[in-house]
PDB file of C-alpha atoms in Angstrom:
ATOM      1  CA  UNK W 877      82.944  68.573 -73.378  1.00 62.00           C
ATOM      2  CA  UNK W 878      80.075  71.060 -73.697  1.00 78.00           C
ATOM      3  CA  UNK W 879      77.271  68.543 -73.291  1.00 87.00           C
ATOM      4  CA  UNK W 880      73.708  69.702 -72.744  1.00 92.00           C
ATOM      5  CA  UNK W 881      70.991  67.295 -71.671  1.00 94.00           C
ATOM      6  CA  UNK W 882      67.223  67.610 -71.644  1.00 96.00           C
ATOM      7  CA  UNK W 883      64.652  65.678 -69.709  1.00 96.00           C
ATOM      8  CA  UNK W 884      62.294  64.225 -70.645  1.00 96.00           C
ATOM      9  CA  UNK W 885      63.087  63.416 -74.265  1.00 95.00           C
ATOM     10  CA  UNK W 886      59.407  63.065 -74.999  1.00 96.00           C
ATOM     11  CA  UNK W 887      56.212  63.586 -73.064  1.00 97.00           C
ATOM     12  CA  UNK W 888      52.512  63.157 -73.700  1.00 96.00           C
ATOM     13  CA  UNK W 889      50.100  65.083 -71.521  1.00 95.00           C
ATOM     14  CA  UNK W 890      46.424  65.884 -71.407  1.00 96.00           C
ATOM     15  CA  UNK W 891      45.072  69.268 -72.312  1.00 97.00           C
ATOM     16  CA  UNK W 892      44.978  71.600 -69.317  1.00 96.00           C
ATOM     17  CA  UNK W 893      47.862  70.048 -67.449  1.00 97.00           C
ATOM     18  CA  UNK W 894      51.348  71.504 -66.970  1.00 97.00           C
ATOM     19  CA  UNK W 895      54.618  70.000 -68.128  1.00 97.00           C
ATOM     20  CA  UNK W 896      58.135  70.788 -66.928  1.00 97.00           C
ATOM     21  CA  UNK W 897      61.172  70.337 -69.168  1.00 97.00           C
ATOM     22  CA  UNK W 898      64.675  70.409 -67.714  1.00 97.00           C
ATOM     23  CA  UNK W 899      67.818  71.587 -69.457  1.00 96.00           C
ATOM     24  CA  UNK W 900      71.193  70.851 -67.896  1.00 95.00           C
ATOM     25  CA  UNK W 901      74.744  71.718 -68.852  1.00 91.00           C
ATOM     26  CA  UNK W 902      76.634  68.618 -67.762  1.00 91.00           C
ATOM     27  CA  UNK W 903      80.262  69.654 -67.867  1.00 86.00           C
ATOM     28  CA  UNK W 904      80.266  73.405 -67.915  1.00 85.00           C
ATOM     29  CA  UNK W 905      78.599  76.382 -66.319  1.00 86.00           C
ATOM     30  CA  UNK W 906      76.080  78.352 -68.298  1.00 85.00           C
ATOM     31  CA  UNK W 907      74.924  81.744 -67.122  1.00 79.00           C
ATOM     32  CA  UNK W 908      72.778  81.993 -70.218  1.00 86.00           C
ATOM     33  CA  UNK W 909      70.517  79.338 -71.681  1.00 91.00           C
ATOM     34  CA  UNK W 910      68.110  79.639 -74.559  1.00 92.00           C
ATOM     35  CA  UNK W 911      64.792  77.943 -75.208  1.00 95.00           C
ATOM     36  CA  UNK W 912      63.689  77.243 -78.774  1.00 94.00           C
ATOM     37  CA  UNK W 913      60.634  75.744 -80.345  1.00 94.00           C
ATOM     38  CA  UNK W 914      60.586  73.928 -83.649  1.00 90.00           C
ATOM     39  CA  UNK W 915      57.517  73.073 -85.671  1.00 82.00           C
ATOM     40  CA  UNK W 916      57.747  70.335 -88.307  1.00 78.00           C
ATOM     41  CA  UNK W 917      59.866  71.383 -91.277  1.00 74.00           C
ATOM     42  CA  UNK W 918      60.349  74.835 -89.850  1.00 78.00           C
ATOM     43  CA  UNK W 919      63.163  76.806 -88.323  1.00 83.00           C
ATOM     44  CA  UNK W 920      64.190  77.008 -84.708  1.00 88.00           C
ATOM     45  CA  UNK W 921      62.261  79.857 -83.145  1.00 90.00           C
ATOM     46  CA  UNK W 922      63.787  81.463 -80.074  1.00 91.00           C
ATOM     47  CA  UNK W 923      61.242  81.643 -77.273  1.00 94.00           C
ATOM     48  CA  UNK W 924      63.252  83.152 -74.470  1.00 93.00           C
ATOM     49  CA  UNK W 925      66.687  83.784 -73.059  1.00 90.00           C
ATOM     50  CA  UNK W 926      67.196  82.395 -69.582  1.00 87.00           C
ATOM     51  CA  UNK W 927      69.656  84.141 -67.296  1.00 83.00           C
ATOM     52  CA  UNK W 928      70.879  82.553 -64.086  1.00 81.00           C
ATOM     53  CA  UNK W 929      69.500  84.347 -61.062  1.00 81.00           C
ATOM     54  CA  UNK W 930      67.283  86.747 -62.965  1.00 82.00           C
ATOM     55  CA  UNK W 931      64.099  86.839 -64.967  1.00 86.00           C
ATOM     56  CA  UNK W 932      64.003  85.385 -68.435  1.00 90.00           C
ATOM     57  CA  UNK W 933      63.757  87.612 -71.483  1.00 90.00           C
ATOM     58  CA  UNK W 934      60.921  86.531 -73.727  1.00 93.00           C
ATOM     59  CA  UNK W 935      60.681  87.050 -77.466  1.00 91.00           C
ATOM     60  CA  UNK W 936      57.811  89.008 -78.907  1.00 90.00           C
ATOM     61  CA  UNK W 937      54.658  86.949 -79.077  1.00 92.00           C
ATOM     62  CA  UNK W 938      55.693  84.400 -76.456  1.00 94.00           C
ATOM     63  CA  UNK W 939      53.384  84.325 -73.436  1.00 93.00           C
ATOM     64  CA  UNK W 940      55.540  84.544 -70.331  1.00 92.00           C
ATOM     65  CA  UNK W 941      52.703  83.360 -68.100  1.00 94.00           C
ATOM     66  CA  UNK W 942      52.246  80.274 -70.198  1.00 96.00           C
ATOM     67  CA  UNK W 943      55.893  79.359 -70.677  1.00 96.00           C
ATOM     68  CA  UNK W 944      57.501  79.741 -67.260  1.00 95.00           C
ATOM     69  CA  UNK W 945      61.279  79.708 -67.236  1.00 94.00           C
ATOM     70  CA  UNK W 946      63.443  79.274 -64.179  1.00 90.00           C
ATOM     71  CA  UNK W 947      67.240  79.360 -64.207  1.00 88.00           C
ATOM     72  CA  UNK W 948      68.044  78.679 -60.592  1.00 82.00           C
ATOM     73  CA  UNK W 949      71.624  77.484 -60.996  1.00 88.00           C
ATOM     74  CA  UNK W 950      74.514  77.709 -63.438  1.00 88.00           C
ATOM     75  CA  UNK W 951      73.747  74.245 -64.771  1.00 91.00           C
ATOM     76  CA  UNK W 952      69.966  74.025 -64.806  1.00 93.00           C
ATOM     77  CA  UNK W 953      67.149  75.846 -66.529  1.00 94.00           C
ATOM     78  CA  UNK W 954      63.548  74.666 -66.614  1.00 95.00           C
ATOM     79  CA  UNK W 955      60.683  75.433 -68.966  1.00 97.00           C
ATOM     80  CA  UNK W 956      57.177  74.802 -67.687  1.00 97.00           C
ATOM     81  CA  UNK W 957      54.338  74.769 -70.177  1.00 97.00           C
ATOM     82  CA  UNK W 958      51.302  75.682 -68.109  1.00 96.00           C
ATOM     83  CA  UNK W 959      47.751  74.685 -68.994  1.00 96.00           C
ATOM     84  CA  UNK W 960      48.987  72.972 -72.122  1.00 96.00           C
ATOM     85  CA  UNK W 961      46.806  72.813 -75.217  1.00 95.00           C
ATOM     86  CA  UNK W 962      47.180  70.777 -78.413  1.00 95.00           C
ATOM     87  CA  UNK W 963      48.639  73.793 -80.219  1.00 94.00           C
ATOM     88  CA  UNK W 964      51.548  73.705 -77.749  1.00 95.00           C
ATOM     89  CA  UNK W 965      52.579  70.355 -79.183  1.00 95.00           C
ATOM     90  CA  UNK W 966      56.031  70.874 -80.592  1.00 94.00           C
ATOM     91  CA  UNK W 967      59.724  70.054 -80.319  1.00 93.00           C
ATOM     92  CA  UNK W 968      61.354  72.143 -77.595  1.00 96.00           C
ATOM     93  CA  UNK W 969      65.124  72.562 -77.621  1.00 95.00           C
ATOM     94  CA  UNK W 970      67.393  74.313 -75.168  1.00 95.00           C
ATOM     95  CA  UNK W 971      70.903  75.565 -75.683  1.00 93.00           C
ATOM     96  CA  UNK W 972      73.619  76.967 -73.475  1.00 90.00           C
ATOM     97  CA  UNK W 973      76.741  79.016 -73.818  1.00 82.00           C
ATOM     98  CA  UNK W 974      79.965  77.786 -72.262  1.00 72.00           C
ATOM     99  CA  UNK W 975      81.545  80.925 -70.892  1.00 66.00           C
ATOM    100  CA  UNK W 976      84.598  79.004 -69.753  1.00 62.00           C
ATOM    101  CA  UNK W 977      85.857  77.621 -73.018  1.00 57.00           C
ATOM    102  CA  UNK W 978      83.319  78.417 -75.698  1.00 53.00           C
ATOM    103  CA  UNK W 979      83.250  81.401 -77.941  1.00 60.00           C
ATOM    104  CA  UNK W 980      81.021  84.292 -77.100  1.00 56.00           C
ATOM    105  CA  UNK W 981      78.641  83.399 -79.869  1.00 63.00           C
ATOM    106  CA  UNK W 982      78.582  79.601 -79.965  1.00 73.00           C
ATOM    107  CA  UNK W 983      75.679  77.713 -78.424  1.00 82.00           C
ATOM    108  CA  UNK W 984      75.530  74.018 -77.466  1.00 88.00           C
ATOM    109  CA  UNK W 985      72.178  72.390 -77.917  1.00 92.00           C
ATOM    110  CA  UNK W 986      70.326  69.766 -75.973  1.00 94.00           C
ATOM    111  CA  UNK W 987      68.727  66.793 -77.742  1.00 93.00           C
ATOM    112  CA  UNK W 988      65.257  68.318 -77.545  1.00 94.00           C
ATOM    113  CA  UNK W 989      61.945  67.340 -75.968  1.00 95.00           C
ATOM    114  CA  UNK W 990      58.967  66.235 -78.020  1.00 94.00           C
ATOM    115  CA  UNK W 991      55.759  67.451 -76.351  1.00 96.00           C
ATOM    116  CA  UNK W 992      52.420  66.055 -77.457  1.00 96.00           C
ATOM    117  CA  UNK W 993      49.272  67.457 -75.874  1.00 96.00           C
ATOM    118  CA  UNK W 994      46.154  65.358 -76.351  1.00 96.00           C
TER     119      UNK W 994
ATOM    120  CA  UNK A1395      60.217  89.175 -91.356  1.00 68.00           C
ATOM    121  CA  UNK A1396      62.641  86.355 -92.069  1.00 79.00           C
ATOM    122  CA  UNK A1397      66.090  87.823 -91.499  1.00 90.00           C
ATOM    123  CA  UNK A1398      67.909  84.602 -92.348  1.00 94.00           C
ATOM    124  CA  UNK A1399      66.698  82.626 -95.318  1.00 94.00           C
ATOM    125  CA  UNK A1400      67.597  79.256 -96.710  1.00 95.00           C
ATOM    126  CA  UNK A1401      65.628  79.168 -99.925  1.00 92.00           C
ATOM    127  CA  UNK A1402      66.359  75.558-100.830  1.00 94.00           C
ATOM    128  CA  UNK A1403      64.419  73.217 -98.567  1.00 93.00           C
ATOM    129  CA  UNK A1404      66.302  70.193 -99.860  1.00 95.00           C
ATOM    130  CA  UNK A1405      69.431  69.161-101.746  1.00 97.00           C
ATOM    131  CA  UNK A1406      70.499  65.778-103.072  1.00 98.00           C
ATOM    132  CA  UNK A1407      74.078  64.986-104.119  1.00 98.00           C
ATOM    133  CA  UNK A1408      76.102  61.921-104.953  1.00 98.00           C
ATOM    134  CA  UNK A1409      78.670  60.607-102.512  1.00 97.00           C
ATOM    135  CA  UNK A1410      82.096  62.093-103.200  1.00 97.00           C
ATOM    136  CA  UNK A1411      80.730  65.199-104.917  1.00 98.00           C
ATOM    137  CA  UNK A1412      80.483  68.701-103.501  1.00 98.00           C
ATOM    138  CA  UNK A1413      77.458  69.853-101.505  1.00 98.00           C
ATOM    139  CA  UNK A1414      76.744  73.578-101.527  1.00 98.00           C
ATOM    140  CA  UNK A1415      74.210  74.929 -99.080  1.00 98.00           C
ATOM    141  CA  UNK A1416      73.180  78.545 -99.383  1.00 98.00           C
ATOM    142  CA  UNK A1417      71.953  81.156 -96.952  1.00 97.00           C
ATOM    143  CA  UNK A1418      70.870  84.768 -97.421  1.00 97.00           C
ATOM    144  CA  UNK A1419      70.369  87.409 -94.782  1.00 96.00           C
ATOM    145  CA  UNK A1420      68.977  90.906 -94.575  1.00 94.00           C
ATOM    146  CA  UNK A1421      70.335  92.347 -91.326  1.00 87.00           C
ATOM    147  CA  UNK A1422      73.625  94.156 -91.794  1.00 86.00           C
ATOM    148  CA  UNK A1423      74.161  94.116 -88.005  1.00 85.00           C
ATOM    149  CA  UNK A1424      74.893  90.390 -87.971  1.00 89.00           C
ATOM    150  CA  UNK A1425      78.504  89.907 -86.899  1.00 87.00           C
ATOM    151  CA  UNK A1426      78.866  86.115 -86.757  1.00 90.00           C
ATOM    152  CA  UNK A1427      77.410  83.373 -88.876  1.00 94.00           C
ATOM    153  CA  UNK A1428      77.210  79.734 -87.921  1.00 93.00           C
ATOM    154  CA  UNK A1429      76.200  76.468 -89.518  1.00 95.00           C
ATOM    155  CA  UNK A1430      74.542  73.737 -87.503  1.00 94.00           C
ATOM    156  CA  UNK A1431      73.743  70.171 -88.469  1.00 95.00           C
ATOM    157  CA  UNK A1432      70.662  68.470 -87.114  1.00 91.00           C
ATOM    158  CA  UNK A1433      69.468  64.879 -87.203  1.00 90.00           C
ATOM    159  CA  UNK A1434      65.773  64.072 -86.603  1.00 84.00           C
ATOM    160  CA  UNK A1435      64.701  64.189 -82.950  1.00 79.00           C
ATOM    161  CA  UNK A1436      68.091  65.553 -81.904  1.00 85.00           C
ATOM    162  CA  UNK A1437      69.403  68.988 -81.071  1.00 87.00           C
ATOM    163  CA  UNK A1438      71.585  70.848 -83.586  1.00 90.00           C
ATOM    164  CA  UNK A1439      75.337  70.374 -83.433  1.00 90.00           C
ATOM    165  CA  UNK A1440      77.764  73.139 -84.291  1.00 88.00           C
ATOM    166  CA  UNK A1441      79.709  72.726 -87.517  1.00 93.00           C
ATOM    167  CA  UNK A1442      81.580  75.856 -88.451  1.00 94.00           C
ATOM    168  CA  UNK A1443      81.357  79.602 -88.073  1.00 92.00           C
ATOM    169  CA  UNK A1444      82.659  82.752 -89.697  1.00 95.00           C
ATOM    170  CA  UNK A1445      83.107  86.294 -88.515  1.00 92.00           C
ATOM    171  CA  UNK A1446      81.650  89.094 -90.601  1.00 93.00           C
ATOM    172  CA  UNK A1447      85.152  90.494 -91.100  1.00 94.00           C
ATOM    173  CA  UNK A1448      86.261  87.387 -92.972  1.00 96.00           C
ATOM    174  CA  UNK A1449      85.199  85.913 -96.275  1.00 96.00           C
ATOM    175  CA  UNK A1450      86.236  82.302 -95.816  1.00 97.00           C
ATOM    176  CA  UNK A1451      86.734  79.781 -93.063  1.00 97.00           C
ATOM    177  CA  UNK A1452      87.779  76.197 -93.580  1.00 97.00           C
ATOM    178  CA  UNK A1453      87.645  73.186 -91.281  1.00 95.00           C
ATOM    179  CA  UNK A1454      88.418  69.844 -92.852  1.00 97.00           C
ATOM    180  CA  UNK A1455      85.753  68.987 -95.406  1.00 97.00           C
ATOM    181  CA  UNK A1456      83.688  72.037 -94.486  1.00 98.00           C
ATOM    182  CA  UNK A1457      84.252  75.529 -95.838  1.00 98.00           C
ATOM    183  CA  UNK A1458      82.045  78.540 -95.290  1.00 98.00           C
ATOM    184  CA  UNK A1459      82.158  81.490 -97.655  1.00 98.00           C
ATOM    185  CA  UNK A1460      80.762  84.914 -96.809  1.00 97.00           C
ATOM    186  CA  UNK A1461      79.858  87.573 -99.366  1.00 97.00           C
ATOM    187  CA  UNK A1462      78.926  90.638 -97.326  1.00 95.00           C
ATOM    188  CA  UNK A1463      78.020  92.822-100.266  1.00 95.00           C
ATOM    189  CA  UNK A1464      75.503  90.237-101.410  1.00 96.00           C
ATOM    190  CA  UNK A1465      74.494  89.314 -97.825  1.00 96.00           C
ATOM    191  CA  UNK A1466      75.046  85.710 -98.757  1.00 97.00           C
ATOM    192  CA  UNK A1467      76.917  82.817 -97.272  1.00 97.00           C
ATOM    193  CA  UNK A1468      77.392  79.254 -98.325  1.00 98.00           C
ATOM    194  CA  UNK A1469      78.611  76.010 -96.819  1.00 98.00           C
ATOM    195  CA  UNK A1470      80.660  73.700 -99.003  1.00 98.00           C
ATOM    196  CA  UNK A1471      81.119  70.059 -98.068  1.00 98.00           C
ATOM    197  CA  UNK A1472      83.802  68.247-100.040  1.00 97.00           C
ATOM    198  CA  UNK A1473      83.730  65.319-100.487  1.00 98.00           C
ATOM    199  CA  UNK A1474      80.182  64.626 -99.397  1.00 98.00           C
ATOM    200  CA  UNK A1475      79.567  61.437 -97.434  1.00 97.00           C
ATOM    201  CA  UNK A1476      76.315  59.571 -96.687  1.00 96.00           C
ATOM    202  CA  UNK A1477      76.777  60.423 -93.001  1.00 95.00           C
ATOM    203  CA  UNK A1478      76.451  64.085 -93.915  1.00 97.00           C
ATOM    204  CA  UNK A1479      72.767  63.520 -94.664  1.00 97.00           C
ATOM    205  CA  UNK A1480      70.927  65.770 -92.209  1.00 96.00           C
ATOM    206  CA  UNK A1481      69.215  69.140 -91.933  1.00 95.00           C
ATOM    207  CA  UNK A1482      71.616  72.064 -92.051  1.00 97.00           C
ATOM    208  CA  UNK A1483      70.715  75.345 -90.392  1.00 95.00           C
ATOM    209  CA  UNK A1484      72.350  78.650 -91.080  1.00 96.00           C
ATOM    210  CA  UNK A1485      72.335  81.002 -88.069  1.00 94.00           C
ATOM    211  CA  UNK A1486      73.429  84.556 -87.451  1.00 92.00           C
ATOM    212  CA  UNK A1487      74.172  86.586 -84.369  1.00 87.00           C
ATOM    213  CA  UNK A1488      72.746  90.034 -84.007  1.00 77.00           C
ATOM    214  CA  UNK A1489      75.229  91.865 -81.808  1.00 70.00           C
ATOM    215  CA  UNK A1490      72.803  94.739 -81.308  1.00 69.00           C
ATOM    216  CA  UNK A1491      70.550  92.417 -79.283  1.00 61.00           C
ATOM    217  CA  UNK A1492      73.167  91.874 -76.619  1.00 52.00           C
ATOM    218  CA  UNK A1493      76.822  91.022 -76.942  1.00 49.00           C
ATOM    219  CA  UNK A1494      76.514  89.147 -73.647  1.00 55.00           C
ATOM    220  CA  UNK A1495      73.628  86.859 -74.470  1.00 61.00           C
ATOM    221  CA  UNK A1496      74.408  86.242 -78.133  1.00 67.00           C
ATOM    222  CA  UNK A1497      70.954  85.699 -79.587  1.00 77.00           C
ATOM    223  CA  UNK A1498      71.032  83.567 -82.724  1.00 86.00           C
ATOM    224  CA  UNK A1499      68.565  83.811 -85.579  1.00 88.00           C
ATOM    225  CA  UNK A1500      68.110  80.652 -87.616  1.00 91.00           C
ATOM    226  CA  UNK A1501      67.176  79.991 -91.199  1.00 93.00           C
ATOM    227  CA  UNK A1502      64.534  77.442 -92.142  1.00 92.00           C
ATOM    228  CA  UNK A1503      67.021  74.691 -92.775  1.00 93.00           C
ATOM    229  CA  UNK A1504      68.044  72.659 -95.827  1.00 96.00           C
ATOM    230  CA  UNK A1505      67.739  68.903 -95.858  1.00 95.00           C
ATOM    231  CA  UNK A1506      70.826  67.366 -97.446  1.00 97.00           C
ATOM    232  CA  UNK A1507      70.728  63.839 -98.789  1.00 97.00           C
ATOM    233  CA  UNK A1508      73.980  62.268 -99.867  1.00 98.00           C
ATOM    234  CA  UNK A1509      73.394  59.196-101.982  1.00 97.00           C
ATOM    235  CA  UNK A1510      75.913  56.331-101.901  1.00 94.00           C
TER     236      UNK A1510
END
């Protein structure tokens, strides 16, 4: 149980285009999902907290107009990188909390999406 | 300001021996600590956690120790196996952020290599 999927697993796009990354909880409902970014050999940096049916909460320094987050259902959150630039190239990971069976602090992570902007 | 620090970027141990991964933190408002294991190009997987009111939690080969006075925790893996080779992240929950959302703050990670 508690499986989180991400799609796509990797994507290459041209500078100036937009890319959408999907995060799904496959066997549980998640009212809260988190989006992280990881640079090579660095920690997971929380970008935003995605709440079903409401606006996402962004961390300081994260541009909300550039990283659009939508959490339209209890099993799906999307991250859209708008007008992508090479500096947006990174590994993006989502996580979700299983309110049904999980603890109130444990998060289940997706496999991540490797974004390369050329 | 790095609130959760893993000062050793890498650790190499022999199969069968003990692996000790360390983590230091600065925020006294952290109430839960977690260890995650991560393989390249994959998301982290949960290993073990500990509440701030405890000083030890054990699960099979994995034991986490918490020293609140020193703001230090460690993960012990005994015996270490080659399959344990991965990046290990220490994470902490800041309950002042929101007890509902459960924001986690991660350390930089320690790459563990277990040699056969």
